[in-house]
Short mmCIF file of C-alpha atoms and ligand atoms in Angstrom, two decimals:
data_model
loop_
_atom_site.label_atom_id
_atom_site.label_comp_id
_atom_site.label_asym_id
_atom_site.label_seq_id
_atom_site.Cartn_x
_atom_site.Cartn_y
_atom_site.Cartn_z
CA MET A 1424 -103.67 155.96 99.04
CA PRO A 1425 -100.88 152.75 98.60
CA GLN A 1426 -97.16 153.71 99.04
CA ARG A 1427 -96.26 155.69 96.15
CA VAL A 1428 -92.69 155.81 95.18
CA CYS A 1429 -90.86 158.66 92.84
CA ASN A 1430 -91.06 157.24 89.90
CA PHE A 1431 -88.36 158.76 87.28
CA SER A 1432 -89.04 155.99 84.79
CA ALA A 1433 -88.58 157.39 80.99
CA GLY A 1434 -91.91 155.48 79.78
CA PRO A 1435 -94.01 154.48 80.72
CA ALA A 1436 -94.04 156.91 83.26
CA THR A 1437 -95.66 158.29 86.65
CA LEU A 1438 -99.43 159.65 86.09
CA PRO A 1439 -101.07 161.53 88.12
CA TYR A 1440 -102.72 159.10 91.03
CA ASP A 1441 -106.41 160.36 90.70
CA VAL A 1442 -106.18 159.23 86.89
CA LEU A 1443 -104.69 156.00 88.11
CA GLU A 1444 -107.86 155.78 90.57
CA GLN A 1445 -110.69 156.73 87.92
CA THR A 1446 -109.34 154.42 85.32
CA ALA A 1447 -109.33 151.39 88.02
CA LYS A 1448 -113.14 152.43 88.61
CA ASP A 1449 -113.63 152.39 84.93
CA VAL A 1450 -112.06 149.33 84.53
CA VAL A 1451 -114.57 147.05 86.73
CA ASP A 1452 -117.81 149.50 86.03
CA PHE A 1453 -117.75 151.71 83.07
CA GLN A 1454 -120.31 154.81 83.45
CA GLY A 1455 -122.36 153.01 85.41
CA LEU A 1456 -123.47 150.35 82.70
CA GLY A 1457 -122.68 147.34 84.61
CA MET A 1458 -119.55 146.36 82.25
CA GLY A 1459 -116.00 147.54 82.73
CA LEU A 1460 -113.85 149.66 80.23
CA MET A 1461 -112.56 146.59 78.63
CA GLU A 1462 -115.56 144.88 77.98
CA VAL A 1463 -117.76 147.99 76.22
CA SER A 1464 -118.42 148.55 72.93
CA HIS A 1465 -115.96 151.03 71.25
CA ARG A 1466 -119.14 152.11 69.19
CA SER A 1467 -121.15 152.31 72.03
CA LYS A 1468 -122.13 155.99 72.89
CA GLU A 1469 -120.82 156.21 75.77
CA PHE A 1470 -117.08 155.26 74.63
CA MET A 1471 -117.60 157.23 71.39
CA ALA A 1472 -118.03 160.81 74.04
CA VAL A 1473 -114.77 159.43 75.36
CA VAL A 1474 -112.73 159.69 71.85
CA ASP A 1475 -114.80 163.03 71.39
CA ARG A 1476 -114.30 164.56 74.58
CA THR A 1477 -110.34 163.42 74.28
CA GLU A 1478 -110.26 165.22 70.91
CA GLU A 1479 -112.02 168.55 72.08
CA LEU A 1480 -109.46 168.70 75.04
CA LEU A 1481 -106.16 168.00 72.28
CA ARG A 1482 -107.56 170.44 70.48
CA GLU A 1483 -107.88 172.80 73.42
CA LEU A 1484 -105.44 172.48 75.44
CA MET A 1485 -102.85 172.83 72.55
CA GLN A 1486 -105.04 175.23 70.44
CA ILE A 1487 -104.77 173.13 67.45
CA PRO A 1488 -106.31 175.44 64.53
CA ASN A 1489 -108.91 174.50 62.20
CA GLY A 1490 -107.58 172.46 59.47
CA TYR A 1491 -105.76 170.11 61.40
CA LYS A 1492 -106.87 166.46 61.77
CA VAL A 1493 -106.46 164.32 65.43
CA LEU A 1494 -106.21 160.68 65.15
CA PHE A 1495 -105.52 157.88 67.91
CA LEU A 1496 -103.16 155.43 66.12
CA GLN A 1497 -102.14 152.09 67.35
CA GLY A 1498 -98.30 150.88 66.61
CA GLY A 1499 -96.34 153.17 68.92
CA ALA A 1500 -94.27 156.35 68.28
CA SER A 1501 -91.68 153.65 66.10
CA SER A 1502 -94.46 153.22 63.75
CA GLN A 1503 -94.66 156.72 62.68
CA PHE A 1504 -90.89 156.44 61.85
CA PHE A 1505 -92.53 154.75 58.65
CA MET A 1506 -95.79 156.12 58.03
CA VAL A 1507 -94.28 159.59 57.88
CA PRO A 1508 -92.43 158.87 54.57
CA MET A 1509 -94.81 156.00 53.63
CA ASN A 1510 -97.54 158.76 53.75
CA LEU A 1511 -95.88 162.45 52.42
CA LEU A 1512 -92.73 161.64 50.75
CA SER A 1513 -93.29 161.37 47.37
CA ILE A 1514 -91.03 158.30 45.31
CA GLY A 1515 -87.86 159.09 44.56
CA LYS A 1516 -87.85 162.55 46.42
CA LYS A 1517 -85.83 163.95 49.27
CA ALA A 1518 -86.56 164.76 52.96
CA THR A 1519 -84.46 166.45 55.37
CA TYR A 1520 -83.88 165.10 58.97
CA LEU A 1521 -82.00 166.14 61.84
CA ASN A 1522 -80.07 163.06 63.47
CA THR A 1523 -80.20 164.47 67.52
CA GLY A 1524 -80.60 160.82 69.33
CA THR A 1525 -81.75 157.30 68.83
CA TRP A 1526 -85.19 157.89 67.97
CA ALA A 1527 -84.12 160.53 64.99
CA LYS A 1528 -81.83 157.95 64.00
CA LYS A 1529 -83.93 154.91 63.90
CA ALA A 1530 -86.87 157.66 61.73
CA ILE A 1531 -83.97 158.45 59.61
CA LYS A 1532 -83.55 154.25 58.87
CA GLU A 1533 -87.16 153.62 58.14
CA ALA A 1534 -87.41 157.01 56.16
CA GLN A 1535 -84.47 155.76 53.72
CA LEU A 1536 -86.67 152.81 52.71
CA PHE A 1537 -88.80 155.28 51.15
CA GLY A 1538 -86.38 158.01 49.38
CA ASP A 1539 -83.30 160.01 49.18
CA ILE A 1540 -82.88 161.19 53.04
CA ASP A 1541 -80.34 164.11 53.60
CA VAL A 1542 -78.98 164.27 57.25
CA ALA A 1543 -78.37 168.05 57.54
CA TYR A 1544 -77.04 168.07 60.89
CA SER A 1545 -75.13 165.29 63.61
CA SER A 1546 -74.57 165.55 66.95
CA GLU A 1547 -73.60 161.62 67.14
CA ALA A 1548 -69.99 162.70 67.13
CA ASP A 1549 -70.41 164.26 70.94
CA ASN A 1550 -72.70 161.13 71.23
CA PHE A 1551 -75.73 163.44 70.90
CA ASN A 1552 -75.13 166.20 73.66
CA ARG A 1553 -76.81 169.13 72.00
CA VAL A 1554 -79.54 170.26 69.19
CA PRO A 1555 -78.51 172.20 66.40
CA HIS A 1556 -79.11 175.94 66.09
CA GLN A 1557 -80.96 177.29 62.67
CA ASP A 1558 -77.70 178.59 61.16
CA GLU A 1559 -75.74 174.86 61.87
CA TYR A 1560 -77.46 173.12 58.57
CA THR A 1561 -78.99 173.78 55.30
CA ILE A 1562 -82.05 172.13 54.09
CA ASN A 1563 -82.11 171.12 51.16
CA GLU A 1564 -84.22 172.83 48.43
CA GLU A 1565 -85.98 169.98 47.11
CA SER A 1566 -86.80 168.19 50.30
CA GLU A 1567 -90.67 167.74 50.82
CA TYR A 1568 -90.22 168.18 54.70
CA LEU A 1569 -88.20 168.55 57.42
CA TYR A 1570 -88.30 165.84 60.52
CA PHE A 1571 -87.07 166.84 63.77
CA VAL A 1572 -87.28 165.38 67.40
CA SER A 1573 -87.96 167.72 69.51
CA ASN A 1574 -86.98 166.39 73.23
CA ASN A 1575 -84.65 163.53 72.68
CA THR A 1576 -85.95 161.08 75.28
CA ILE A 1577 -82.48 159.64 75.99
CA PHE A 1578 -80.09 162.02 75.94
CA GLY A 1579 -81.97 164.71 77.89
CA THR A 1580 -81.70 167.38 75.19
CA GLN A 1581 -84.73 169.35 73.49
CA PHE A 1582 -85.29 172.31 70.92
CA GLN A 1583 -85.90 175.39 72.78
CA LYS A 1584 -86.51 177.19 69.40
CA PHE A 1585 -88.04 174.98 66.80
CA PRO A 1586 -86.47 174.97 63.27
CA GLU A 1587 -87.86 177.66 60.73
CA THR A 1588 -88.48 176.38 57.35
CA GLU A 1589 -90.38 176.81 54.13
CA THR A 1590 -91.22 173.11 53.86
CA LEU A 1591 -93.52 171.03 55.64
CA LEU A 1592 -92.23 170.62 59.62
CA ILE A 1593 -92.63 167.52 61.40
CA SER A 1594 -91.95 166.34 64.68
CA ASP A 1595 -91.80 163.79 66.86
CA MET A 1596 -92.86 165.18 70.36
CA SER A 1597 -93.61 161.92 72.15
CA SER A 1598 -91.60 163.02 75.39
CA ASP A 1599 -92.46 166.82 75.54
CA ILE A 1600 -95.56 167.09 74.15
CA LEU A 1601 -98.06 169.13 76.11
CA SER A 1602 -95.27 170.05 78.35
CA ARG A 1603 -95.24 173.70 77.16
CA THR A 1604 -97.29 175.93 74.61
CA ILE A 1605 -96.21 175.82 71.02
CA ASP A 1606 -97.96 177.02 67.87
CA VAL A 1607 -98.93 174.40 66.13
CA SER A 1608 -99.78 176.07 63.06
CA LYS A 1609 -96.13 175.87 62.21
CA PHE A 1610 -95.94 172.44 61.89
CA SER A 1611 -97.40 170.56 59.20
CA LEU A 1612 -97.45 167.01 61.29
CA ILE A 1613 -96.95 166.30 64.84
CA PHE A 1614 -96.92 162.78 66.57
CA ALA A 1615 -96.43 160.88 70.29
CA GLY A 1616 -96.66 157.93 71.81
CA ALA A 1617 -98.71 158.33 74.78
CA GLN A 1618 -96.74 156.76 77.28
CA LYS A 1619 -94.12 159.20 78.42
CA ASN A 1620 -96.38 162.88 78.95
CA LEU A 1621 -100.01 161.75 78.27
CA GLY A 1622 -101.19 158.52 78.87
CA PRO A 1623 -100.37 154.76 78.88
CA ALA A 1624 -98.92 152.52 75.97
CA GLY A 1625 -101.21 151.79 73.58
CA VAL A 1626 -102.21 154.80 71.43
CA THR A 1627 -100.34 157.25 69.33
CA VAL A 1628 -102.07 160.73 68.95
CA VAL A 1629 -101.18 161.92 65.20
CA ILE A 1630 -101.83 165.59 64.36
CA ILE A 1631 -101.66 165.93 60.69
CA ARG A 1632 -102.64 169.12 58.25
CA GLU A 1633 -105.60 167.79 56.55
CA ASP A 1634 -104.19 168.84 52.76
CA LEU A 1635 -101.45 166.10 53.57
CA LEU A 1636 -104.22 163.25 53.99
CA SER A 1637 -103.96 162.96 49.81
CA ARG A 1638 -100.71 162.44 49.59
CA ALA A 1639 -100.63 159.15 50.07
CA GLN A 1640 -99.57 156.69 47.21
CA GLU A 1641 -102.39 154.04 45.98
CA ALA A 1642 -100.60 151.03 46.81
CA ILE A 1643 -99.95 151.25 50.76
CA PRO A 1644 -102.05 149.45 53.21
CA THR A 1645 -105.26 150.57 54.39
CA MET A 1646 -104.17 150.53 57.81
CA LEU A 1647 -101.06 152.62 57.32
CA LYS A 1648 -102.55 155.46 55.31
CA TYR A 1649 -103.62 158.40 57.59
CA SER A 1650 -106.62 158.98 55.37
CA THR A 1651 -108.07 155.78 56.26
CA HIS A 1652 -108.09 157.06 59.82
CA ALA A 1653 -109.06 160.87 59.36
CA ASP A 1654 -111.80 159.35 57.37
CA LYS A 1655 -113.64 157.18 60.39
CA GLY A 1656 -112.83 159.34 62.91
CA SER A 1657 -110.07 156.66 64.31
CA MET A 1658 -112.95 154.23 64.17
CA PHE A 1659 -111.80 152.54 61.15
CA ASN A 1660 -110.86 149.42 63.59
CA THR A 1661 -111.09 148.84 67.17
CA PRO A 1662 -109.29 151.74 68.73
CA PRO A 1663 -107.18 150.89 72.06
CA CYS A 1664 -110.25 152.11 74.30
CA ILE A 1665 -108.39 151.75 77.77
CA ALA A 1666 -105.28 154.13 76.53
CA ILE A 1667 -107.53 156.78 75.21
CA SER A 1668 -109.65 156.74 77.97
CA VAL A 1669 -106.90 157.27 80.20
CA VAL A 1670 -105.57 160.19 77.98
CA CYS A 1671 -108.90 161.55 78.32
CA ARG A 1672 -108.18 161.81 82.25
CA VAL A 1673 -104.84 162.94 81.66
CA LEU A 1674 -106.22 165.64 79.50
CA GLU A 1675 -108.92 166.91 82.15
CA TRP A 1676 -106.37 166.77 84.64
CA LEU A 1677 -104.00 169.17 82.87
CA LYS A 1678 -106.55 171.43 81.93
CA GLY A 1679 -107.72 171.35 85.48
CA ILE A 1680 -104.42 172.68 86.60
CA GLY A 1681 -104.48 175.38 84.00
CA GLY A 1682 -103.07 173.67 80.70
CA THR A 1683 -99.62 174.14 79.11
CA ASP A 1684 -99.04 177.72 80.45
CA VAL A 1685 -99.24 176.58 84.02
CA ILE A 1686 -97.07 173.29 83.12
CA GLN A 1687 -94.52 174.91 81.16
CA GLN A 1688 -93.89 176.95 84.35
CA ARG A 1689 -93.74 174.34 86.53
CA ASN A 1690 -91.47 172.01 84.43
CA GLU A 1691 -89.10 174.83 84.09
CA GLN A 1692 -88.85 175.16 87.60
CA LYS A 1693 -88.42 171.47 88.03
CA SER A 1694 -85.49 170.87 85.65
CA ALA A 1695 -84.02 174.49 86.92
CA ILE A 1696 -83.94 172.46 90.56
CA VAL A 1697 -81.62 169.64 89.09
CA TYR A 1698 -79.34 171.51 86.88
CA GLU A 1699 -78.76 174.04 89.90
CA VAL A 1700 -77.73 170.96 91.95
CA MET A 1701 -75.21 170.00 88.65
CA ASP A 1702 -74.22 173.15 88.08
CA SER A 1703 -73.17 174.29 91.74
CA GLY A 1704 -69.95 171.54 91.67
CA SER A 1705 -68.31 169.10 89.67
CA TYR A 1706 -69.71 165.73 90.92
CA TYR A 1707 -72.59 165.13 88.88
CA ARG A 1708 -71.85 165.86 84.68
CA GLY A 1709 -74.53 166.84 82.84
CA HIS A 1710 -74.71 165.12 79.67
CA ALA A 1711 -76.21 167.89 77.41
CA ALA A 1712 -74.68 171.12 76.52
CA LYS A 1713 -76.29 174.39 78.13
CA ASP A 1714 -78.19 175.69 75.86
CA SER A 1715 -79.71 172.13 74.34
CA ARG A 1716 -80.91 171.15 78.23
CA SER A 1717 -84.30 169.14 78.42
CA HIS A 1718 -86.92 170.26 80.99
CA MET A 1719 -88.17 166.45 80.63
CA ASN A 1720 -85.22 164.43 80.62
CA VAL A 1721 -82.04 165.15 83.15
CA SER A 1722 -79.44 162.97 82.08
CA PHE A 1723 -76.46 162.84 84.21
CA ASN A 1724 -73.27 161.09 85.31
CA LEU A 1725 -71.32 160.63 88.54
CA PRO A 1726 -67.35 160.58 88.89
CA SER A 1727 -67.55 156.69 88.22
CA PRO A 1728 -69.27 154.23 87.07
CA GLU A 1729 -68.96 152.53 90.26
CA LEU A 1730 -70.63 155.50 92.15
CA GLU A 1731 -72.98 155.75 89.75
CA ALA A 1732 -74.05 152.26 90.39
CA GLN A 1733 -74.05 152.83 94.31
CA PHE A 1734 -76.08 155.83 93.35
CA ILE A 1735 -78.76 154.07 91.53
CA ALA A 1736 -78.74 150.97 94.02
CA GLU A 1737 -78.92 153.50 97.21
CA ALA A 1738 -81.43 156.02 95.60
CA THR A 1739 -83.88 152.90 95.46
CA ASP A 1740 -83.70 152.14 98.31
CA GLU A 1741 -84.41 155.83 99.30
CA GLY A 1742 -87.72 155.34 97.32
CA LEU A 1743 -86.53 157.39 94.12
CA HIS A 1744 -87.03 154.61 91.45
CA GLY A 1745 -85.98 154.34 87.70
CA LEU A 1746 -82.72 156.67 87.80
CA LYS A 1747 -80.76 154.31 85.40
CA GLY A 1748 -79.61 156.05 82.14
CA HIS A 1749 -80.51 154.58 79.05
CA ARG A 1750 -78.36 151.24 77.92
CA SER A 1751 -76.99 153.18 75.28
CA ILE A 1752 -75.12 156.16 77.49
CA GLY A 1753 -75.23 154.44 80.67
CA GLY A 1754 -75.32 157.10 83.81
CA CYS A 1755 -78.17 158.08 85.32
CA ARG A 1756 -81.59 159.76 84.17
CA ALA A 1757 -84.09 161.41 85.84
CA SER A 1758 -87.30 161.97 83.58
CA ILE A 1759 -89.54 164.65 85.24
CA TYR A 1760 -92.60 164.71 83.17
CA ASN A 1761 -95.92 166.87 83.53
CA ALA A 1762 -97.27 164.47 85.95
CA PHE A 1763 -93.87 164.15 87.99
CA PRO A 1764 -94.22 166.17 91.25
CA ILE A 1765 -92.01 169.22 92.29
CA GLU A 1766 -91.90 167.46 96.03
CA GLY A 1767 -90.04 164.46 94.50
CA VAL A 1768 -87.77 166.89 92.32
CA GLN A 1769 -86.53 168.35 95.62
CA LYS A 1770 -86.45 164.43 97.12
CA LEU A 1771 -84.18 163.56 94.41
CA THR A 1772 -81.36 166.86 94.73
CA HIS A 1773 -81.44 166.34 98.47
CA PHE A 1774 -80.44 162.74 97.95
CA MET A 1775 -78.04 163.80 95.33
CA GLU A 1776 -76.34 166.45 97.47
CA MET A 1777 -76.22 163.86 100.72
CA PHE A 1778 -74.67 161.15 98.18
CA ALA A 1779 -71.98 163.69 97.30
CA GLN A 1780 -70.80 164.44 100.80
CA LYS A 1781 -70.95 160.90 101.84
CA ASN A 1782 -69.01 160.05 98.97
CA PRO A 1783 -66.24 162.32 97.76
CA VAL A 1784 -63.76 162.16 95.27
C1 PLP B 3227 -90.19 156.71 73.46
C2 PLP B 3227 -90.01 157.56 72.27
C3 PLP B 3227 -90.10 156.69 70.99
C4 PLP B 3227 -90.43 154.94 70.63
O1 PLP B 3227 -91.89 155.26 71.19
P1 PLP B 3227 -92.74 153.73 71.36
O2 PLP B 3227 -93.96 154.31 71.31
O3 PLP B 3227 -92.44 152.69 72.25
O4 PLP B 3227 -92.44 153.36 69.57
C5 PLP B 3227 -89.89 157.15 70.00
N1 PLP B 3227 -90.00 158.41 69.70
C6 PLP B 3227 -89.29 159.30 71.18
C7 PLP B 3227 -88.80 160.84 70.95
C8 PLP B 3227 -89.85 158.68 72.10
O5 PLP B 3227 -89.39 159.43 73.46
#
């Protein structure tokens, strides 16, 4: 194995090393076919089997009930910001959104192109340091769906309890899909760009209730209709073959370690180690309110921007990479997705303790 750094990057993010190694082999020679993964037809039986296996694993790991379609799309999670309202919102009708961060805000902006968007909650005045409890917002009765972001990648907040509603529930789970056990039957649509918890950039997973496929208006482009991709098993056009293949391998890895119950426990254990260091003194200040803390992204500040810059530089020298916070909030952020090992978290907290001792304020 080559020298690996601890990669705290928010996305693209660290992947299991075995997956990288197996993919490297696939790229050169896919299943002994004398062709590499980038060269093989997406309609070959070998590649079709990869797509089928990926869906099967996702269904098994998330316990996706019958009556849902699984789609592998392109255009990133950001394309879902418009595909959701384009396909699900009737002309002139309402939808309710919870504004809990940058990704929610971007989704709201796109949805406003299609209908009357009711922003029922916003934590923007507090720089998105929390997500709401159920009693902090009301869902407009005429709303056709409620949209929320389950984990706010930039601000490090996460819904520990999902909204409950009679209307359709839609969630952007790009940065916490498969990080915990959830009840898919509560949702009408879940989507996730792959590059945080599932694999590489290039493929976006959409899980959609089948009865919603017929809702789209006629006058939308074929490629942007969910039904197009559902009817053709995500093979309407050439899919992102490599990305899907890597997702397949990541899902095999997750199944191998015991699935979502096991990874949830590990994720809770990992984040607890970092939050404990933050809570044990006043040197590191977490951005998220305690009841909204994310198990995936831990955003924090040091006593001054100068110390933050020094912290990030010295951490990098120690092999702790990608700790700089998102440009919109500054500070530091440790992204510790499924594939990030606990040893890396321990290295980080050890470094945090040493740094605070050496640089008192
Ligand atoms: C990263 C991210 C996105 C954007 O994903 P792209 O694939 O780059 O479009 C959207 N939502 C959330 C929650 C994210 O973390």
